[in-house]
mmCIF file of C-alpha atoms and ligand atoms in Angstrom:
data_model
loop_
_atom_site.group_PDB
_atom_site.id
_atom_site.type_symbol
_atom_site.label_atom_id
_atom_site.label_comp_id
_atom_site.label_asym_id
_atom_site.label_seq_id
_atom_site.Cartn_x
_atom_site.Cartn_y
_atom_site.Cartn_z
ATOM 1 C CA UNK A 28 166.044 167.480 118.840
ATOM 2 C CA UNK A 29 163.921 170.503 116.810
ATOM 3 C CA UNK A 30 165.858 173.118 115.202
ATOM 4 C CA UNK A 31 166.600 176.712 117.080
ATOM 5 C CA UNK A 32 166.713 179.699 114.752
ATOM 6 C CA UNK A 33 169.761 181.753 115.240
ATOM 7 C CA UNK A 34 169.449 184.954 117.634
ATOM 8 C CA UNK A 35 170.617 187.006 114.638
ATOM 9 C CA UNK A 36 168.173 185.578 112.697
ATOM 10 C CA UNK A 37 165.093 185.938 115.118
ATOM 11 C CA UNK A 38 166.394 189.693 115.248
ATOM 12 C CA UNK A 39 165.986 190.711 111.772
ATOM 13 C CA UNK A 40 163.116 188.460 110.951
ATOM 14 C CA UNK A 41 160.658 189.391 113.720
ATOM 15 C CA UNK A 42 161.932 192.705 115.113
ATOM 16 C CA UNK A 43 161.722 196.606 113.972
ATOM 17 C CA UNK A 44 165.596 196.815 115.033
ATOM 18 C CA UNK A 45 164.896 200.583 114.283
ATOM 19 C CA UNK A 46 164.102 201.257 117.812
ATOM 20 C CA UNK A 47 165.991 198.668 119.601
ATOM 21 C CA UNK A 48 167.451 198.251 122.474
ATOM 22 C CA UNK A 49 164.356 197.515 124.243
ATOM 23 C CA UNK A 50 164.181 199.021 127.728
ATOM 24 C CA UNK A 51 164.753 195.963 129.813
ATOM 25 C CA UNK A 52 167.627 195.425 132.201
ATOM 26 C CA UNK A 53 170.575 193.601 131.594
ATOM 27 C CA UNK A 54 170.134 189.714 132.575
ATOM 28 C CA UNK A 55 166.112 189.952 132.843
ATOM 29 C CA UNK A 56 164.121 186.615 132.260
ATOM 30 C CA UNK A 57 161.475 188.892 129.599
ATOM 31 C CA UNK A 58 164.307 188.619 126.507
ATOM 32 C CA UNK A 59 164.187 184.671 126.964
ATOM 33 C CA UNK A 60 160.555 184.621 127.086
ATOM 34 C CA UNK A 61 160.683 186.545 123.989
ATOM 35 C CA UNK A 62 163.152 184.285 122.272
ATOM 36 C CA UNK A 63 161.151 181.312 122.987
ATOM 37 C CA UNK A 64 157.912 182.678 121.843
ATOM 38 C CA UNK A 65 159.496 183.632 118.450
ATOM 39 C CA UNK A 66 160.978 180.519 117.980
ATOM 40 C CA UNK A 67 157.765 178.502 118.284
ATOM 41 C CA UNK A 68 156.195 181.007 115.848
ATOM 42 C CA UNK A 69 158.835 180.134 113.352
ATOM 43 C CA UNK A 70 158.327 176.460 114.049
ATOM 44 C CA UNK A 71 155.224 176.247 113.386
ATOM 45 C CA UNK A 72 155.222 178.605 110.201
ATOM 46 C CA UNK A 73 152.200 180.643 111.527
ATOM 47 C CA UNK A 74 151.007 183.267 109.039
ATOM 48 C CA UNK A 75 152.401 186.576 110.167
ATOM 49 C CA UNK A 76 149.325 188.590 108.693
ATOM 50 C CA UNK A 77 147.159 186.465 111.356
ATOM 51 C CA UNK A 78 149.137 186.749 114.377
ATOM 52 C CA UNK A 79 148.006 189.785 117.174
ATOM 53 C CA UNK A 80 149.728 190.322 119.971
ATOM 54 C CA UNK A 81 147.982 191.516 123.169
ATOM 55 C CA UNK A 82 149.931 192.825 126.152
ATOM 56 C CA UNK A 83 149.116 194.221 129.553
ATOM 57 C CA UNK A 84 151.036 196.542 131.650
ATOM 58 C CA UNK A 85 154.467 195.703 133.240
ATOM 59 C CA UNK A 86 157.988 195.196 131.867
ATOM 60 C CA UNK A 87 157.305 191.990 129.809
ATOM 61 C CA UNK A 88 154.589 194.350 128.115
ATOM 62 C CA UNK A 89 157.112 196.170 126.229
ATOM 63 C CA UNK A 90 157.673 193.052 124.051
ATOM 64 C CA UNK A 91 155.116 193.117 121.352
ATOM 65 C CA UNK A 92 155.897 196.915 120.789
ATOM 66 C CA UNK A 93 159.374 195.684 119.164
ATOM 67 C CA UNK A 94 157.881 192.947 117.137
ATOM 68 C CA UNK A 95 156.351 193.253 113.720
ATOM 69 C CA UNK A 96 153.135 191.756 114.423
ATOM 70 C CA UNK A 97 149.812 193.884 114.718
ATOM 71 C CA UNK A 98 149.588 194.396 118.467
ATOM 72 C CA UNK A 99 147.606 196.027 121.549
ATOM 73 C CA UNK A 100 149.040 197.230 124.771
ATOM 74 C CA UNK A 101 146.091 197.525 126.812
ATOM 75 C CA UNK A 102 144.751 198.620 129.922
ATOM 76 C CA UNK A 103 146.369 196.923 133.443
ATOM 77 C CA UNK A 104 144.777 193.671 133.774
ATOM 78 C CA UNK A 105 142.355 194.012 130.591
ATOM 79 C CA UNK A 106 144.393 191.739 128.432
ATOM 80 C CA UNK A 107 142.168 188.823 128.400
ATOM 81 C CA UNK A 108 138.978 191.145 127.926
ATOM 82 C CA UNK A 109 140.275 192.731 124.878
ATOM 83 C CA UNK A 110 141.603 189.397 123.791
ATOM 84 C CA UNK A 111 138.295 187.635 124.043
ATOM 85 C CA UNK A 112 136.647 190.778 122.111
ATOM 86 C CA UNK A 113 139.286 190.165 119.508
ATOM 87 C CA UNK A 114 138.728 186.672 118.997
ATOM 88 C CA UNK A 115 134.775 186.705 118.876
ATOM 89 C CA UNK A 116 135.170 188.992 116.300
ATOM 90 C CA UNK A 117 137.909 187.520 114.329
ATOM 91 C CA UNK A 118 137.701 183.828 115.213
ATOM 92 C CA UNK A 119 140.455 183.299 112.070
ATOM 93 C CA UNK A 120 143.223 185.244 113.743
ATOM 94 C CA UNK A 121 145.825 183.711 116.248
ATOM 95 C CA UNK A 122 145.946 185.487 119.534
ATOM 96 C CA UNK A 123 148.737 185.899 121.852
ATOM 97 C CA UNK A 124 148.254 187.693 125.094
ATOM 98 C CA UNK A 125 151.537 188.675 127.139
ATOM 99 C CA UNK A 126 150.890 189.344 130.874
ATOM 100 C CA UNK A 127 153.097 189.576 133.604
ATOM 101 C CA UNK A 128 152.362 188.137 137.259
ATOM 102 C CA UNK A 129 150.474 191.699 138.465
ATOM 103 C CA UNK A 130 148.806 192.251 135.242
ATOM 104 C CA UNK A 131 146.978 188.674 135.103
ATOM 105 C CA UNK A 132 146.672 187.457 138.747
ATOM 106 C CA UNK A 133 145.973 190.537 140.573
ATOM 107 C CA UNK A 134 144.381 193.543 138.506
ATOM 108 C CA UNK A 135 143.245 191.510 135.889
ATOM 109 C CA UNK A 136 142.455 187.850 138.112
ATOM 110 C CA UNK A 137 138.615 188.094 137.232
ATOM 111 C CA UNK A 138 139.256 188.474 133.349
ATOM 112 C CA UNK A 139 141.910 185.670 133.438
ATOM 113 C CA UNK A 140 139.500 183.320 135.329
ATOM 114 C CA UNK A 141 137.039 183.675 132.933
ATOM 115 C CA UNK A 142 138.901 183.251 129.853
ATOM 116 C CA UNK A 143 140.067 179.945 130.958
ATOM 117 C CA UNK A 144 136.422 179.165 132.058
ATOM 118 C CA UNK A 145 134.895 180.077 128.716
ATOM 119 C CA UNK A 146 138.141 178.322 126.961
ATOM 120 C CA UNK A 147 138.225 180.658 124.012
ATOM 121 C CA UNK A 148 141.288 180.003 121.757
ATOM 122 C CA UNK A 149 144.003 182.527 122.864
ATOM 123 C CA UNK A 150 147.591 181.682 123.922
ATOM 124 C CA UNK A 151 148.072 183.565 127.522
ATOM 125 C CA UNK A 152 151.670 183.981 128.171
ATOM 126 C CA UNK A 153 152.355 185.034 131.648
ATOM 127 C CA UNK A 154 155.937 186.366 132.458
ATOM 128 C CA UNK A 155 155.961 185.496 136.616
ATOM 129 C CA UNK A 156 159.129 186.988 138.360
ATOM 130 C CA UNK A 157 157.343 187.131 141.659
ATOM 131 C CA UNK A 158 157.366 191.245 141.687
ATOM 132 C CA UNK A 159 156.018 194.378 140.139
ATOM 133 C CA UNK A 160 159.620 194.861 138.686
ATOM 134 C CA UNK A 161 158.439 197.995 136.583
ATOM 135 C CA UNK A 162 156.966 199.871 139.511
ATOM 136 C CA UNK A 163 159.557 199.293 141.987
ATOM 137 C CA UNK A 164 159.795 195.980 143.414
ATOM 138 C CA UNK A 165 156.382 195.953 145.246
ATOM 139 C CA UNK A 166 154.801 192.201 146.585
ATOM 140 C CA UNK A 167 151.714 190.859 144.229
ATOM 141 C CA UNK A 168 149.463 188.015 144.403
ATOM 142 C CA UNK A 169 152.862 185.486 143.314
ATOM 143 C CA UNK A 170 155.278 186.630 145.723
ATOM 144 C CA UNK A 171 156.486 183.437 147.832
ATOM 145 C CA UNK A 172 155.862 183.802 151.314
ATOM 146 C CA UNK A 173 158.662 185.172 153.345
ATOM 147 C CA UNK A 174 159.982 187.184 150.550
ATOM 148 C CA UNK A 175 161.187 190.621 150.959
ATOM 149 C CA UNK A 176 160.131 193.549 148.157
ATOM 150 C CA UNK A 177 159.529 197.229 148.985
ATOM 151 C CA UNK A 178 156.316 196.557 150.607
ATOM 152 C CA UNK A 179 157.283 193.738 152.637
ATOM 153 C CA UNK A 180 160.613 194.779 153.994
ATOM 154 C CA UNK A 181 160.034 192.595 156.870
ATOM 155 C CA UNK A 182 159.046 189.360 154.821
ATOM 156 C CA UNK A 183 155.816 188.739 153.407
ATOM 157 C CA UNK A 184 153.114 187.318 155.193
ATOM 158 C CA UNK A 185 150.750 185.968 151.799
ATOM 159 C CA UNK A 186 150.634 182.802 150.762
ATOM 160 C CA UNK A 187 151.077 183.197 146.674
ATOM 161 C CA UNK A 188 148.614 181.818 144.356
ATOM 162 C CA UNK A 189 149.745 178.677 142.202
ATOM 163 C CA UNK A 190 148.811 180.141 138.683
ATOM 164 C CA UNK A 191 148.859 176.597 136.839
ATOM 165 C CA UNK A 192 146.593 175.173 139.345
ATOM 166 C CA UNK A 193 144.480 178.109 139.625
ATOM 167 C CA UNK A 194 144.038 177.700 135.588
ATOM 168 C CA UNK A 195 143.163 174.259 135.411
ATOM 169 C CA UNK A 196 140.327 174.938 138.135
ATOM 170 C CA UNK A 197 138.907 177.390 136.456
ATOM 171 C CA UNK A 198 138.946 175.505 132.942
ATOM 172 C CA UNK A 199 141.664 176.247 130.599
ATOM 173 C CA UNK A 200 142.208 173.117 128.519
ATOM 174 C CA UNK A 201 146.052 173.457 127.948
ATOM 175 C CA UNK A 202 148.093 174.678 131.025
ATOM 176 C CA UNK A 203 151.978 174.405 131.508
ATOM 177 C CA UNK A 204 154.762 175.954 133.275
ATOM 178 C CA UNK A 205 158.230 176.581 132.399
ATOM 179 C CA UNK A 206 161.512 178.849 133.138
ATOM 180 C CA UNK A 207 163.743 181.144 131.591
ATOM 181 C CA UNK A 208 166.592 179.012 132.116
ATOM 182 C CA UNK A 209 165.212 176.254 130.013
ATOM 183 C CA UNK A 210 164.243 177.860 126.936
ATOM 184 C CA UNK A 211 164.235 174.680 124.911
ATOM 185 C CA UNK A 212 161.573 173.469 126.962
ATOM 186 C CA UNK A 213 159.758 176.629 126.786
ATOM 187 C CA UNK A 214 159.696 176.609 122.903
ATOM 188 C CA UNK A 215 157.896 173.357 123.212
ATOM 189 C CA UNK A 216 155.198 174.406 125.607
ATOM 190 C CA UNK A 217 154.791 177.703 123.567
ATOM 191 C CA UNK A 218 154.492 175.550 120.045
ATOM 192 C CA UNK A 219 152.048 173.186 121.951
ATOM 193 C CA UNK A 220 149.738 176.109 123.501
ATOM 194 C CA UNK A 221 149.787 177.793 119.899
ATOM 195 C CA UNK A 222 148.795 174.842 118.194
ATOM 196 C CA UNK A 223 146.160 173.964 121.065
ATOM 197 C CA UNK A 224 142.514 174.587 119.842
ATOM 198 C CA UNK A 225 141.038 176.440 123.092
ATOM 199 C CA UNK A 226 142.592 178.695 126.330
ATOM 200 C CA UNK A 227 146.049 177.463 126.709
ATOM 201 C CA UNK A 228 147.914 178.981 129.460
ATOM 202 C CA UNK A 229 151.818 178.998 129.881
ATOM 203 C CA UNK A 230 153.406 180.494 132.833
ATOM 204 C CA UNK A 231 157.315 181.238 132.631
ATOM 205 C CA UNK A 232 159.284 181.815 135.757
ATOM 206 C CA UNK A 233 161.438 184.688 134.932
ATOM 207 C CA UNK A 234 164.372 186.303 136.714
ATOM 208 C CA UNK A 235 164.128 190.249 137.932
ATOM 209 C CA UNK A 236 167.388 190.648 139.260
ATOM 210 C CA UNK A 237 166.676 194.622 139.718
ATOM 211 C CA UNK A 238 163.395 194.517 141.920
ATOM 212 C CA UNK A 239 163.463 191.000 143.118
ATOM 213 C CA UNK A 240 166.907 189.452 143.113
ATOM 214 C CA UNK A 241 168.682 192.191 144.902
ATOM 215 C CA UNK A 242 166.291 192.003 148.185
ATOM 216 C CA UNK A 243 166.250 188.097 147.377
ATOM 217 C CA UNK A 244 169.825 187.098 147.227
ATOM 218 C CA UNK A 245 169.147 183.493 148.109
ATOM 219 C CA UNK A 246 168.085 182.829 144.484
ATOM 220 C CA UNK A 247 170.515 185.055 143.217
ATOM 221 C CA UNK A 248 171.207 188.446 142.587
ATOM 222 C CA UNK A 249 172.154 188.697 138.984
ATOM 223 C CA UNK A 250 170.821 187.429 136.027
ATOM 224 C CA UNK A 251 172.945 184.431 135.776
ATOM 225 C CA UNK A 252 172.951 183.768 139.116
ATOM 226 C CA UNK A 253 168.823 183.581 139.391
ATOM 227 C CA UNK A 254 169.155 181.402 136.062
ATOM 228 C CA UNK A 255 171.211 178.989 138.266
ATOM 229 C CA UNK A 256 168.626 178.896 141.021
ATOM 230 C CA UNK A 257 165.705 178.404 138.593
ATOM 231 C CA UNK A 258 167.876 175.520 137.140
ATOM 232 C CA UNK A 259 168.402 173.840 140.637
ATOM 233 C CA UNK A 260 165.258 174.186 141.774
ATOM 234 C CA UNK A 261 162.953 173.187 139.084
ATOM 235 C CA UNK A 262 161.417 169.644 139.430
ATOM 236 C CA UNK A 263 159.299 167.868 136.813
ATOM 237 C CA UNK A 264 155.808 167.693 137.103
ATOM 238 C CA UNK A 265 155.966 163.888 137.254
ATOM 239 C CA UNK A 266 158.614 163.827 140.070
ATOM 240 C CA UNK A 267 156.637 166.147 142.031
ATOM 241 C CA UNK A 268 153.846 163.767 141.964
ATOM 242 C CA UNK A 269 155.912 161.401 143.989
ATOM 243 C CA UNK A 270 156.856 164.183 146.323
ATOM 244 C CA UNK A 271 155.277 165.248 149.725
ATOM 245 C CA UNK A 272 153.940 168.544 149.724
ATOM 246 C CA UNK A 273 156.267 169.674 152.083
ATOM 247 C CA UNK A 274 159.228 168.770 150.120
ATOM 248 C CA UNK A 275 157.918 170.815 147.173
ATOM 249 C CA UNK A 276 157.994 174.180 149.124
ATOM 250 C CA UNK A 277 160.002 176.610 147.299
ATOM 251 C CA UNK A 278 160.229 174.466 144.325
ATOM 252 C CA UNK A 279 159.303 175.419 140.900
ATOM 253 C CA UNK A 280 157.329 172.313 139.429
ATOM 254 C CA UNK A 281 157.700 172.133 135.739
ATOM 255 C CA UNK A 282 155.741 170.573 132.950
ATOM 256 C CA UNK A 283 152.239 170.478 131.014
ATOM 257 C CA UNK A 284 149.510 170.330 133.890
ATOM 258 C CA UNK A 285 146.509 169.660 131.629
ATOM 259 C CA UNK A 286 146.047 169.267 127.917
ATOM 260 C CA UNK A 287 142.557 168.380 127.259
ATOM 261 C CA UNK A 288 139.565 168.950 124.545
ATOM 262 C CA UNK A 289 136.476 171.064 125.716
ATOM 263 C CA UNK A 290 133.960 173.203 123.533
ATOM 264 C CA UNK A 291 135.901 176.352 122.552
ATOM 265 C CA UNK A 292 133.839 179.707 122.792
ATOM 266 C CA UNK A 293 133.935 181.621 119.809
ATOM 267 C CA UNK A 294 132.969 177.872 117.718
ATOM 268 C CA UNK A 295 130.099 177.654 120.276
ATOM 269 C CA UNK A 296 129.086 181.201 119.757
ATOM 270 C CA UNK A 297 128.850 180.544 115.561
ATOM 271 C CA UNK A 298 126.317 178.088 116.481
ATOM 272 C CA UNK A 299 124.253 180.254 118.771
ATOM 273 C CA UNK A 300 124.417 182.799 115.756
ATOM 274 C CA UNK A 301 123.243 179.922 113.261
ATOM 275 C CA UNK A 302 120.498 179.503 115.443
ATOM 276 C CA UNK A 303 119.248 183.306 115.789
ATOM 277 C CA UNK A 304 119.678 183.700 111.933
ATOM 278 C CA UNK A 305 117.337 180.322 111.707
ATOM 279 C CA UNK A 306 115.237 182.221 114.241
ATOM 280 C CA UNK A 307 115.156 178.952 116.154
ATOM 281 C CA UNK A 308 114.918 180.184 119.568
ATOM 282 C CA UNK A 309 112.897 179.871 122.708
HETATM 283 S S1 LIG B 15 162.883 195.988 136.572
HETATM 284 FE FE1 LIG B 15 162.995 193.400 136.510
HETATM 285 S S2 LIG B 15 161.285 192.627 135.047
HETATM 286 FE FE2 LIG B 15 161.724 195.001 134.841
HETATM 287 S S3 LIG B 15 163.149 195.050 132.869
HETATM 288 FE FE3 LIG B 15 164.413 195.133 134.990
HETATM 289 S S4 LIG B 15 164.627 193.179 135.543
HETATM 290 FE FE4 LIG B 15 163.328 193.059 133.914
#
């Protein structure tokens, strides 16, 4: 099993400790996501001077502000657009985009699918807690059908997006889903995504006890209870392939959905630049 760095060392090495604590509620899943990301960066030995974190609006977006990396905290939903611009200008940088489910799939859904289509080498991490936690627990595009929220007090009629299947269909070349419960698996997925030479998308099912759990207690209304729910309701993608669709209702399918080679945008664009320099056009 790969080595895990003690949390105290992660804290000292990567966090701006003078501005801690983070504003996250006790039991929030974003802490586990942040730990797994930093463990993966550490495992790969990435050059810290070459990493830029770009975060969107939402509770998880706070992560980047507390870390000792260059970061940009951008307009709601525009994370993939800013990340794309930066990668095109500086292909040598490792760009990590951190988004929530509302930021990535609602406000910024269009940007996300086009970044996947272009296969630009950005590692996108989406914290999916099934709700707009920061703004008061409204439903969003990944909220399960029937769930209760401040804007669906009698149960939600909408079906949700499956973000991983959406990303596979849009053209992302690495797609995986894990949970805040299974941090070891998450570190592996993040490490694979960070090493991947194209658009890598990792969805993390995280718990929001404050805005989602309280209204949907069957998933647990505290951080530990929600982690237990994640553990008991996760199914590997291999196992899911043998099950009928109805049996997967309400389950979290985890694993690597796709890992494929496709031409990467910034490298393809460099070829266009070279042709333009030579005047080799139509
Ligand atoms: S509202 Fe939810 S997502 Fe936001 S910090 Fe609290 S527990 Fe985490």
